[in-house]
mmCIF file of C-alpha atoms in Angstrom:
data_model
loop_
_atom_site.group_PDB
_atom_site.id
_atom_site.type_symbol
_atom_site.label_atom_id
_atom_site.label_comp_id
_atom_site.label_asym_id
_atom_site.label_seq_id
_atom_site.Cartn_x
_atom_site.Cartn_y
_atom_site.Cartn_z
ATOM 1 C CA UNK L 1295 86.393 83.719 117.254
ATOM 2 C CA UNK L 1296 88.590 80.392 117.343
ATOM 3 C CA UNK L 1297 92.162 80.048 116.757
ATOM 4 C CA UNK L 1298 93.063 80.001 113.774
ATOM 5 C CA UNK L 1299 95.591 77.175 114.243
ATOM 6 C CA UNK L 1300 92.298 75.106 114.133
ATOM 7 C CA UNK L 1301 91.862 76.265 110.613
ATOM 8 C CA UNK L 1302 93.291 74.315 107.139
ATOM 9 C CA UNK L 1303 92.609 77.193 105.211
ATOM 10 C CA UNK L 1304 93.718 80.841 104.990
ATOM 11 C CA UNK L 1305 91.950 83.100 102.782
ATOM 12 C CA UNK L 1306 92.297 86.340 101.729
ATOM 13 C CA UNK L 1307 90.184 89.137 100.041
ATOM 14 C CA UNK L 1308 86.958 87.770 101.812
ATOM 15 C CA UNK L 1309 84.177 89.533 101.525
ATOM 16 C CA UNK L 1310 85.223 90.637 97.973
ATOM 17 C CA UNK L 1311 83.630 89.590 95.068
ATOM 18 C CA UNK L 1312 86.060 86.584 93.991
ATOM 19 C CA UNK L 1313 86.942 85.810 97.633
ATOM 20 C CA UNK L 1314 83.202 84.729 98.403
ATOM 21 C CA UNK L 1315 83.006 82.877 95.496
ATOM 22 C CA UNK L 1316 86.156 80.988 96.589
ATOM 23 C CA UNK L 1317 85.458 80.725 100.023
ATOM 24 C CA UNK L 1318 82.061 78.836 99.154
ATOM 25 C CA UNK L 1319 84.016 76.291 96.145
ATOM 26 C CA UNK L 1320 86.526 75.557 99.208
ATOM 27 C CA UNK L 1321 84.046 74.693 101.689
ATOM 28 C CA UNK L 1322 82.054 72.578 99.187
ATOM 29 C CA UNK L 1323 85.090 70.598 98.569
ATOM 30 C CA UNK L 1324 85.725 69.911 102.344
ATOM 31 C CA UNK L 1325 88.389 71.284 102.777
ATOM 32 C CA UNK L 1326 87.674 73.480 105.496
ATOM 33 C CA UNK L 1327 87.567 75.014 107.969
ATOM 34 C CA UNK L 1328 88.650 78.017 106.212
ATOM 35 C CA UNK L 1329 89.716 81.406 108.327
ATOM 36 C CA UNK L 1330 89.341 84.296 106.199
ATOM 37 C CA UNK L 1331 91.246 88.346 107.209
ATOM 38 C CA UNK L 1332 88.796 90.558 107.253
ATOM 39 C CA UNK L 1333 88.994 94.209 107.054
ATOM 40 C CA UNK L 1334 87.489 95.838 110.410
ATOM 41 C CA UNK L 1335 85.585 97.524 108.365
ATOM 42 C CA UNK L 1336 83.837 94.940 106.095
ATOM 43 C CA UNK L 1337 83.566 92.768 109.346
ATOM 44 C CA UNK L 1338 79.799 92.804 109.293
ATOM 45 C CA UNK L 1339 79.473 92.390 105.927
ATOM 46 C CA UNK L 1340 81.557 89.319 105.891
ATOM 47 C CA UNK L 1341 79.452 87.995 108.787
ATOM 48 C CA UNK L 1342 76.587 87.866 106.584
ATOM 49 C CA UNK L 1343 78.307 86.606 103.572
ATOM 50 C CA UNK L 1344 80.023 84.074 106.005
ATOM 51 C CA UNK L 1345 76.156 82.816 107.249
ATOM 52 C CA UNK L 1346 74.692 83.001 103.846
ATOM 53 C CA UNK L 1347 77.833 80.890 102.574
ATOM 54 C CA UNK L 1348 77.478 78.092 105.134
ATOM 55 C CA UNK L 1349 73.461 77.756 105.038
ATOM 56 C CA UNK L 1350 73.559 76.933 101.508
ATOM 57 C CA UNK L 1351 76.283 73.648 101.753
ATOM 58 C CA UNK L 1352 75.157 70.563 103.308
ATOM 59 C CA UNK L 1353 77.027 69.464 106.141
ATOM 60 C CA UNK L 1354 78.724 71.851 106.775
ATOM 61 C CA UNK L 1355 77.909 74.556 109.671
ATOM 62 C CA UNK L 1356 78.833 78.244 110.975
ATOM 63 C CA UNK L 1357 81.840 77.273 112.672
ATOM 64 C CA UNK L 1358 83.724 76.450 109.272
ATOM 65 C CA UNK L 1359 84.441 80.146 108.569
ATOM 66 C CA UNK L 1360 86.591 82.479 111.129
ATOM 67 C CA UNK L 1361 86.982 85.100 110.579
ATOM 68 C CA UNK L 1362 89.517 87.636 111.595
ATOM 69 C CA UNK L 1363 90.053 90.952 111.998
ATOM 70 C CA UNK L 1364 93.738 91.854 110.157
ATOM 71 C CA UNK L 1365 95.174 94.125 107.393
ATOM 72 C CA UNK L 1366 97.281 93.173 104.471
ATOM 73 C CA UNK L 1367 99.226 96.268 104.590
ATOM 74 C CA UNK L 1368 100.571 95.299 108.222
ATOM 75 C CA UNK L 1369 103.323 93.214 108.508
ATOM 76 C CA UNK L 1370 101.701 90.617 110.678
ATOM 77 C CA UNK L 1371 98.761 91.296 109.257
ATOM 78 C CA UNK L 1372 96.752 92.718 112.153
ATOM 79 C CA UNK L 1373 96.551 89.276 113.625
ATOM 80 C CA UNK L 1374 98.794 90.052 116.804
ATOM 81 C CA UNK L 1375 99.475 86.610 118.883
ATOM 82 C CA UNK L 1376 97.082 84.462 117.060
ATOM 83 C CA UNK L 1377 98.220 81.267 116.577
ATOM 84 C CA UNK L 1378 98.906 80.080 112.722
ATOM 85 C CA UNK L 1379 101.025 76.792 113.310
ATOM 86 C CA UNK L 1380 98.172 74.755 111.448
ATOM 87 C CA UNK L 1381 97.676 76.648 108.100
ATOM 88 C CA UNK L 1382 98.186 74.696 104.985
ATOM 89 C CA UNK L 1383 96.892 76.054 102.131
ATOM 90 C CA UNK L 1384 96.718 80.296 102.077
ATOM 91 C CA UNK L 1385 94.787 82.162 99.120
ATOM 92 C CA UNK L 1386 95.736 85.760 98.144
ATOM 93 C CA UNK L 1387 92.778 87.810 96.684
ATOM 94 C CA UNK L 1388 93.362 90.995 98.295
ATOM 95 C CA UNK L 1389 93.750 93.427 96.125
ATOM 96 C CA UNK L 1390 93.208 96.939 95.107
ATOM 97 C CA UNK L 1391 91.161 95.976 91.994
ATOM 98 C CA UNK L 1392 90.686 99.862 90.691
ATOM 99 C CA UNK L 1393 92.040 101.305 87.648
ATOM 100 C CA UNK L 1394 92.351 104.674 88.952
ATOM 101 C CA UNK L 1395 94.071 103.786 91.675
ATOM 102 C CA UNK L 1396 95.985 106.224 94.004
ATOM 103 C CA UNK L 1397 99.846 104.996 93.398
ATOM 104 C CA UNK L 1398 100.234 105.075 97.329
ATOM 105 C CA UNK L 1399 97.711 102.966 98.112
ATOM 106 C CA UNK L 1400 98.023 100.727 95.168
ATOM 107 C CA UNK L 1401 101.532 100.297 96.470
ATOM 108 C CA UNK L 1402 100.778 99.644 100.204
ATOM 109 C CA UNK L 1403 97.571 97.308 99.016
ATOM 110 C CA UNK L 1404 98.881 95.284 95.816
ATOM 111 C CA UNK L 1405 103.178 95.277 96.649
ATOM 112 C CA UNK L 1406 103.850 95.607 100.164
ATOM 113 C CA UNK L 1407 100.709 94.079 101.077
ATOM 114 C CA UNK L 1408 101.547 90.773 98.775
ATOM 115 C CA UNK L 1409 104.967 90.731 100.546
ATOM 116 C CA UNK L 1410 103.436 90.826 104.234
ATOM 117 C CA UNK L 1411 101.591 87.783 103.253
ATOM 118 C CA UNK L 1412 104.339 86.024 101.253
ATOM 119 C CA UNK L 1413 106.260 86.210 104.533
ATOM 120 C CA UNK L 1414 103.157 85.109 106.635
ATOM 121 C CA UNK L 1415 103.343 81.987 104.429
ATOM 122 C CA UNK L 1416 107.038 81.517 104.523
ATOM 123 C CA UNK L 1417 107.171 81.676 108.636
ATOM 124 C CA UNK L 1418 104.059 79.550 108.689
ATOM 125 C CA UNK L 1419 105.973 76.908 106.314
ATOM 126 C CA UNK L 1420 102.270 76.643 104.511
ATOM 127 C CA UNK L 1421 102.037 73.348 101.878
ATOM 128 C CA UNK L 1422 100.618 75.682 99.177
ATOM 129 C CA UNK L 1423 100.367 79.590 98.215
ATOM 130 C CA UNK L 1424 97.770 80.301 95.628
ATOM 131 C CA UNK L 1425 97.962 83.970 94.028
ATOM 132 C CA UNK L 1426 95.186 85.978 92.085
ATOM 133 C CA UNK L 1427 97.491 87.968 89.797
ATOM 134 C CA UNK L 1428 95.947 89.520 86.825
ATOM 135 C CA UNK L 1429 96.650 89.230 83.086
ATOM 136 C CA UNK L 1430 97.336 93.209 83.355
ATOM 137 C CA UNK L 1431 100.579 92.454 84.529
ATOM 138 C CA UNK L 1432 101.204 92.558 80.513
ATOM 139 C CA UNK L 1433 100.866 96.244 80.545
ATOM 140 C CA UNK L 1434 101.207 97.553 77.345
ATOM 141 C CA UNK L 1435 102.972 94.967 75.872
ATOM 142 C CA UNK L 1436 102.876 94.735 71.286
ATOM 143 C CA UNK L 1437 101.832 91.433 70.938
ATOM 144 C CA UNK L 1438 100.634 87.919 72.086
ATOM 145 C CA UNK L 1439 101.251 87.490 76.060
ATOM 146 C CA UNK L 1440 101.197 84.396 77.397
ATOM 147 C CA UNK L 1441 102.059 82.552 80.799
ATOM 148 C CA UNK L 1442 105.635 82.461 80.231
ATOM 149 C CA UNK L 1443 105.761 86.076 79.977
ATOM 150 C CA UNK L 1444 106.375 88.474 82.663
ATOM 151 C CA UNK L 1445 109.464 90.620 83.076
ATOM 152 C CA UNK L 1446 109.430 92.386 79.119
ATOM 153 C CA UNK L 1447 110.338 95.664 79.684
ATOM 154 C CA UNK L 1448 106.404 96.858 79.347
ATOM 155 C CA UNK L 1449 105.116 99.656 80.344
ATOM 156 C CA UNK L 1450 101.762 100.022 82.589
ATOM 157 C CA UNK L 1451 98.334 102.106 81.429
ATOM 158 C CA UNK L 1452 98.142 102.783 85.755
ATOM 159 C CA UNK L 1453 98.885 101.946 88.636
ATOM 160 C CA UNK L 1454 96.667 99.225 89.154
ATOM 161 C CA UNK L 1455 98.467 97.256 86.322
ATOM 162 C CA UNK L 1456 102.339 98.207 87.701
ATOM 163 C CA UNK L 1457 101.567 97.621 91.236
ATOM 164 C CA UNK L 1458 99.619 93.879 90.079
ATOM 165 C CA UNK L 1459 103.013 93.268 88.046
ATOM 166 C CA UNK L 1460 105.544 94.356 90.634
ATOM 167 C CA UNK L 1461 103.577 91.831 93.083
ATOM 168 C CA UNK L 1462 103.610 88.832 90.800
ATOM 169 C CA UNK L 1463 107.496 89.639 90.433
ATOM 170 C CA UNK L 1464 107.544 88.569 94.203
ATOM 171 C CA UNK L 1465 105.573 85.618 94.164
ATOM 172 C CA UNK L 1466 107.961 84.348 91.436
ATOM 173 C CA UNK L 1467 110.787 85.411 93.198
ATOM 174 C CA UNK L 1468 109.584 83.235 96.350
ATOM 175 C CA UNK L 1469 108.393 80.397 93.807
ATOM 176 C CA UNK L 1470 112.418 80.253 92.082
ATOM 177 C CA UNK L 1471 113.167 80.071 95.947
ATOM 178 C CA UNK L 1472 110.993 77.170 96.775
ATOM 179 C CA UNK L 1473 108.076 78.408 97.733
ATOM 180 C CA UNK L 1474 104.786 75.882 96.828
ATOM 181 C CA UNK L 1475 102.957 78.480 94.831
ATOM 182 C CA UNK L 1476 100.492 78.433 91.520
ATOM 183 C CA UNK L 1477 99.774 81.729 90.081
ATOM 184 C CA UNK L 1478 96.129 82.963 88.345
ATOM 185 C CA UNK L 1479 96.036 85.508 86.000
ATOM 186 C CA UNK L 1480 92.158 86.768 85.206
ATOM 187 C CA UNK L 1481 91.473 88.830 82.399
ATOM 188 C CA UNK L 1482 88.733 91.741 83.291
ATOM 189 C CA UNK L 1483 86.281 90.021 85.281
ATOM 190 C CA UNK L 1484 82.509 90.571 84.760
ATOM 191 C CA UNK L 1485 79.667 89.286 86.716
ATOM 192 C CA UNK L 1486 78.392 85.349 87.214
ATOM 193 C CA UNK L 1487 77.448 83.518 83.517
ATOM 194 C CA UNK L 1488 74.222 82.184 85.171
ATOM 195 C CA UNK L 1489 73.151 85.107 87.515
ATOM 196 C CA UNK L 1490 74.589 88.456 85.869
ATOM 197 C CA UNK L 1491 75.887 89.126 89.938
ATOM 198 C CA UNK L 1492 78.383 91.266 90.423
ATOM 199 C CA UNK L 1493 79.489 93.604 93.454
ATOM 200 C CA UNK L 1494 80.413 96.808 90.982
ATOM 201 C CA UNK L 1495 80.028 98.423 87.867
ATOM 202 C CA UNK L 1496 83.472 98.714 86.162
ATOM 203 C CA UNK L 1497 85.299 98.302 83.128
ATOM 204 C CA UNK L 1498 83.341 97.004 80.515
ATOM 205 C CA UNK L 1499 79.892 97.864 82.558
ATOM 206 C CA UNK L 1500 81.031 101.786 82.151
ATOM 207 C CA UNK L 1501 80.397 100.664 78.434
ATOM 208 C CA UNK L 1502 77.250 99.329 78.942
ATOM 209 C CA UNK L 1503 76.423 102.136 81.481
ATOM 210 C CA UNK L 1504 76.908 104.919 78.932
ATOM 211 C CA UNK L 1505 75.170 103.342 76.438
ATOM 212 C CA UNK L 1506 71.626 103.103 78.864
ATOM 213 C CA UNK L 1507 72.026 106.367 79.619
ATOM 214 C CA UNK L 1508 71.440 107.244 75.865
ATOM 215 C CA UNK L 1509 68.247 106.951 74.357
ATOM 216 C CA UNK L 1510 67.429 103.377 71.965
ATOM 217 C CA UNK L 1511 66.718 105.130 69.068
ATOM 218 C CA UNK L 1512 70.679 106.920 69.040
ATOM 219 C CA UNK L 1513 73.311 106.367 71.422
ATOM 220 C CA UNK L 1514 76.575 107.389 70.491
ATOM 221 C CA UNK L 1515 79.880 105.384 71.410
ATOM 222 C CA UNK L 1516 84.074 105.588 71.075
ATOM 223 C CA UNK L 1517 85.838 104.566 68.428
ATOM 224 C CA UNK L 1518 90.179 105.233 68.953
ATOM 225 C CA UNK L 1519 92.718 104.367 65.533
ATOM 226 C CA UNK L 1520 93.769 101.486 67.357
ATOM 227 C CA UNK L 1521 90.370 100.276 68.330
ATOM 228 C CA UNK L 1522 89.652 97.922 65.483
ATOM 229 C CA UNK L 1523 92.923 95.539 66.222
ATOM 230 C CA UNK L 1524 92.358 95.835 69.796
ATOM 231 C CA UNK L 1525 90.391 93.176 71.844
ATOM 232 C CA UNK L 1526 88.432 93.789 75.097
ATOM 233 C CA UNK L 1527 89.324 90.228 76.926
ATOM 234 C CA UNK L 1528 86.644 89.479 79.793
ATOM 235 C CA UNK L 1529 85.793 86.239 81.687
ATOM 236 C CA UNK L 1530 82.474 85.594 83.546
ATOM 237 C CA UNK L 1531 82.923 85.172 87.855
ATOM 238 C CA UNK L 1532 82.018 81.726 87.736
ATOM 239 C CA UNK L 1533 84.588 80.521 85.204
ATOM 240 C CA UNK L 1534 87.640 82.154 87.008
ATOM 241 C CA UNK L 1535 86.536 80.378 90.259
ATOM 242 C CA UNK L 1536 85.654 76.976 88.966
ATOM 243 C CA UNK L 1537 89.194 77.140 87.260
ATOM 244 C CA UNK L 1538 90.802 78.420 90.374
ATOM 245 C CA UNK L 1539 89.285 75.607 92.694
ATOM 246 C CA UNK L 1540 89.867 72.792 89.825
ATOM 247 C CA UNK L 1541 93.949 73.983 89.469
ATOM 248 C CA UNK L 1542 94.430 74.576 92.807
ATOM 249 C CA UNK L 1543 93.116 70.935 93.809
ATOM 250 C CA UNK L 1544 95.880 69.317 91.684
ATOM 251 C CA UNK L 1545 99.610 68.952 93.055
ATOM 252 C CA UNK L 1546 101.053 68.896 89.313
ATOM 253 C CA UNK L 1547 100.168 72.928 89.177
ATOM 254 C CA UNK L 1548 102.516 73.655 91.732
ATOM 255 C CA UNK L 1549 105.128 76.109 90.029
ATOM 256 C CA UNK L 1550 103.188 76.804 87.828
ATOM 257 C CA UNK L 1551 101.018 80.434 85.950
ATOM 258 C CA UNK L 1552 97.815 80.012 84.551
ATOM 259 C CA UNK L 1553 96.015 83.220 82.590
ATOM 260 C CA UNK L 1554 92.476 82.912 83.037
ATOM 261 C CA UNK L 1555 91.606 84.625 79.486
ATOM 262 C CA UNK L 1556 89.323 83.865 76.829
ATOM 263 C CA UNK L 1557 91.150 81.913 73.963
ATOM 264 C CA UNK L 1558 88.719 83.492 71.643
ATOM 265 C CA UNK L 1559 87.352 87.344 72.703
ATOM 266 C CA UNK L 1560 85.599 89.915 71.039
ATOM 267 C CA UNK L 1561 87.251 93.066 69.292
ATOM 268 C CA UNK L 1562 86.411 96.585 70.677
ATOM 269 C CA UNK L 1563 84.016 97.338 67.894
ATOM 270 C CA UNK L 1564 82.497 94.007 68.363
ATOM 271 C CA UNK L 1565 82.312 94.008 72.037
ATOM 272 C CA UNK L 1566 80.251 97.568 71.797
ATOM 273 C CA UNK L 1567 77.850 95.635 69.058
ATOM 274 C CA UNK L 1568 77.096 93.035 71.568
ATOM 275 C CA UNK L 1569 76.582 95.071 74.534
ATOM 276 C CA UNK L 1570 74.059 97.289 72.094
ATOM 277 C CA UNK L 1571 72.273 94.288 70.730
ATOM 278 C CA UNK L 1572 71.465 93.443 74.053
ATOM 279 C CA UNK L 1573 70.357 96.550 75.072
ATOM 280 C CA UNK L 1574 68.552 96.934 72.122
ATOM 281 C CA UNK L 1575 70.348 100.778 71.417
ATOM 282 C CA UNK L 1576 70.775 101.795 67.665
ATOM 283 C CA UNK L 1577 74.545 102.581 68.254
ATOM 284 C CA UNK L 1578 76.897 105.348 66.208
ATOM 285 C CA UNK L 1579 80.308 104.519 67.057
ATOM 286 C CA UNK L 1580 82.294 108.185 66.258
ATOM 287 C CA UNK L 1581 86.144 107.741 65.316
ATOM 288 C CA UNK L 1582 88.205 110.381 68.035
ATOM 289 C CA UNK L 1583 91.061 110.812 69.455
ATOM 290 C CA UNK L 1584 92.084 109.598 73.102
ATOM 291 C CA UNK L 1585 93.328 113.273 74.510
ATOM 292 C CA UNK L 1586 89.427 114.373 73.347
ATOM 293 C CA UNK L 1587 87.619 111.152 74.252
ATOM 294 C CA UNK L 1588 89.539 111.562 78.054
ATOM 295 C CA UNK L 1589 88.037 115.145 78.010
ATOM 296 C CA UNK L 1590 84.937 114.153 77.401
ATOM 297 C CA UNK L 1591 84.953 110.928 79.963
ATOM 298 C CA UNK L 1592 86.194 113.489 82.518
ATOM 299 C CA UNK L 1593 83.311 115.591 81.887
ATOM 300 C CA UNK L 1594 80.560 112.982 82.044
ATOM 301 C CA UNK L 1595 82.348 110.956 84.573
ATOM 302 C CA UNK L 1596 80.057 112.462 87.494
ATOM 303 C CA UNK L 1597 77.069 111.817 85.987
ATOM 304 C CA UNK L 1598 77.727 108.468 84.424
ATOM 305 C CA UNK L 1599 80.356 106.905 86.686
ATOM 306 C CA UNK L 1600 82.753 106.839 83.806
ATOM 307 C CA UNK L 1601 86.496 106.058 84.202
ATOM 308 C CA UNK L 1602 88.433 108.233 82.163
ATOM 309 C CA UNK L 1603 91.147 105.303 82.658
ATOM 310 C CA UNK L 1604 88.975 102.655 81.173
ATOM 311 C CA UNK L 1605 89.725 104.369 77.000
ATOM 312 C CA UNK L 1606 93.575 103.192 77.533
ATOM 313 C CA UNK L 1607 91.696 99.803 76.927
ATOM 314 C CA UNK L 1608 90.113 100.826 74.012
ATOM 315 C CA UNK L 1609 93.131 100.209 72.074
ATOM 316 C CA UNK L 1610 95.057 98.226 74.277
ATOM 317 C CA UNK L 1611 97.898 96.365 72.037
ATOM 318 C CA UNK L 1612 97.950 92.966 74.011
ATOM 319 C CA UNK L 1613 96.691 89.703 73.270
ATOM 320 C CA UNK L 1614 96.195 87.280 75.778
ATOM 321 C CA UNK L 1615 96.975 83.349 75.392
ATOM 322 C CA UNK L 1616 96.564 80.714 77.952
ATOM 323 C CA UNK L 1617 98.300 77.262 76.451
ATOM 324 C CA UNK L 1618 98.910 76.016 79.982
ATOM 325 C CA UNK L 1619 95.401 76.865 81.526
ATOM 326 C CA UNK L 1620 93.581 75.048 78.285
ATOM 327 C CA UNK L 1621 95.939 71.897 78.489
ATOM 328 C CA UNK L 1622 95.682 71.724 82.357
ATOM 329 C CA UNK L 1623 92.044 72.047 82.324
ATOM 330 C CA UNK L 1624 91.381 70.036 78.887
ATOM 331 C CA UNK L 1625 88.479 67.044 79.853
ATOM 332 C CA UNK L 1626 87.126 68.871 82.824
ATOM 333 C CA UNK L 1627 84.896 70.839 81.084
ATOM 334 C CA UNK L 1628 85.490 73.978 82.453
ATOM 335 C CA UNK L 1629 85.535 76.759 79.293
ATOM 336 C CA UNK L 1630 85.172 80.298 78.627
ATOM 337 C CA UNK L 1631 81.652 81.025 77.346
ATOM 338 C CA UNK L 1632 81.199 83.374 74.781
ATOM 339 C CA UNK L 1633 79.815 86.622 76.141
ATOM 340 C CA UNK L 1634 76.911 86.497 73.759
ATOM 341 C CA UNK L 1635 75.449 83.784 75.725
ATOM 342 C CA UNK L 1636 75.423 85.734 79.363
ATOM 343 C CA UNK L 1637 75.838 89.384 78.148
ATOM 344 C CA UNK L 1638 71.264 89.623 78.394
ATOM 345 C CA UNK L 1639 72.237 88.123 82.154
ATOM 346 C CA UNK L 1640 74.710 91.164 82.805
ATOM 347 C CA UNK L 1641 72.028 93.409 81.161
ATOM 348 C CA UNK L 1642 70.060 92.380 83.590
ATOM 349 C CA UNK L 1643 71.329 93.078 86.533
ATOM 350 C CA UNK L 1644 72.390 95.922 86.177
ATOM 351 C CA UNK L 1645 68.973 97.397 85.482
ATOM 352 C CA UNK L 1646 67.767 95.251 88.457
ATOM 353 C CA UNK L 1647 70.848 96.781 90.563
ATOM 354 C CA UNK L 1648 70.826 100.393 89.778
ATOM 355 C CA UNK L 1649 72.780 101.062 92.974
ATOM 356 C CA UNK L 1650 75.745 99.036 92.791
ATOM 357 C CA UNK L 1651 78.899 101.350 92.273
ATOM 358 C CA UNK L 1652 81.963 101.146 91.049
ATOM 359 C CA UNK L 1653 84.044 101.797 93.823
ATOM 360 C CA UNK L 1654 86.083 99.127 94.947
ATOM 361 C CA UNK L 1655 86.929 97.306 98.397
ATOM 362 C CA UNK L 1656 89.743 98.849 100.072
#
């Protein structure tokens, strides 16, 4: 492996799902070469990812992705007496993306590890910090969240979503300082528009997943009292990225939070309609209560992969708004589609990819 002082760009959360999306948009734009941490672990996997990345971009060859063998949770990230001098754009995707999170390593992954590399970037003196937050920071908050909102007293439905908050409360705490940073903030990300791809089955696709494993004829689904005013907010792979590269290639978005959301998504009731249309399942939603629809999760979770932690978004009281991601990106022609026009593509896949999980990349 080369320095990576020879390197422009630092990413991240490589192999993950986002992180190779990102690390192929960043290449295509030139603006390698890009080193990537990797995980000991994943370091053959990334290899592969790395090779399959670069043979599919013209003019550009193997040598444009290094990668390195580091850990966010370290606080030189595992990269010992590497030299760094040369970095000038970094990319934060690493993440514990898991609902059920331990709170241990949600806090050594999502806080302390988004500190180690806020302090990587400050030593380094990088020209621009880019940071995958979530719109979960939100928690539970009653009403309409957009990116001015952070800090609201809220509380959190797990770990995941206080550990994601408590890091994005650091990044703005280094951006008030002067730190050259722009902030993302996905809602639940599902697979590619055009593909259905995706590297596991969570969230919404435990929705999908209990519904296949009922017969067409009847299959039976949740319904909590808060359902019908709630709103499941997902955006397709392929959107988040081609918004992340676009935003991140301007110098006006520096300082700035952009949520990633869908100005226009589904209710609950309406979201399990879709995902049964496409399916083609005659669907009985039953009205329950959360402490019996948990029981019931628990008890089919082994069988089904079903998070128990995935109801709290069954009635989730947040609405998501993204002013400043629709102005900035007005006239590129980058928008949410509608998940009726990819949710057959998601459908897809996963009946094509019975043996993707849902366990995340830690």
């Amino acid at each position: 492996m080369g320095a990576v002082s020879d390197a422009a760009v630092f990413l991240t959360g490589f192999p993950g799902f986002l992180g190779s999306a990102l690390l192929e948009r960043v290449l295509a734009s030139g603006d390698g070469p890009v080193a990537c941490l990797v995980q000991p672990q994943y370091l053959e996997t990334a290899r592969r990812r790395a090779r399959e990345i670069t043979a599919g971009i013209d003019r550009v060859d193997d040598d444009a992705v290094r990668l390195y063998e580091g850990d966010i949770t370290e606080p030189d990230l595992g990269l010992g007496d590497e030299s760094l001098g040369d970095v000038r754009e970094l990319y934060h995707l690493a993440a514990v993306y898991d609902l059920a999170a331990d709170r241990d390593l949600a806090e050594a992954v999502n806080v302390r590890g988004t500190e180690h590399v806020l302090e990587f970037a400050a030593v380094r003196d990088v020209d621009r910090f880019h940071y995958v937050s979530t719109c979960y920071v939100s928690g539970r908050y009653d009403g309409v969240f957009t990116e001015d909102h952070l800090e609201e007293g809220q509380t959190f439905n797990n770990h995941y979503e206080e550990t994601k908050y408590r890091a994005e409360v650091a990044v703005q705490d280094r951006m008030d300082a002067g730190l050259p940073a722009t902030i993302y903030r996905p809602a639940i990300v599902v697979g590619d528009s055009r593909t259905g791809e995706t590297d596991k089955y969570d969230g919404p696709y435990y929705l999908l997943r209990l519904l296949l494993a009922q017969p067409e004829w009847l299959s039976v689904a949740f319904t909590l009292p808060g359902s019908s005013n709630a709103e499941l907010n997902v955006v397709p792979r392929d959107y988040v990225v081609d918004a992340i590269a676009t935003l991140s290639a301007r110098e006006q978005t520096v300082g700035e939070v952009y949520q990633l959301c869908d100005p226009a998504p589904l209710s609950v009731p309406r979201f399990v309609d879709v995902l049964a249309e496409a399916a083609g399942h005659r669907t009985v939603t039953l009205p329950t209560t959360k402490p019996i629809a948990r029981t019931v999760s628990s008890r089919l979770s082994s069988s089904l992969s079903l998070e128990p932690a995935t109801l709290d978004y069954l009635d989730h009281p947040t609405r998501y708004a993204c002013p400043k991601t629709r102005q900035a990106l007005e006239g590129s022609g980058l928008e949410v589609p509608p998940l009726e026009s990819y949710v057959d593509r998601l459908l897809a896949y996963v009946l094509e990819n019975p043996a993707v999980g849902d366990e995340p990349m830690v």
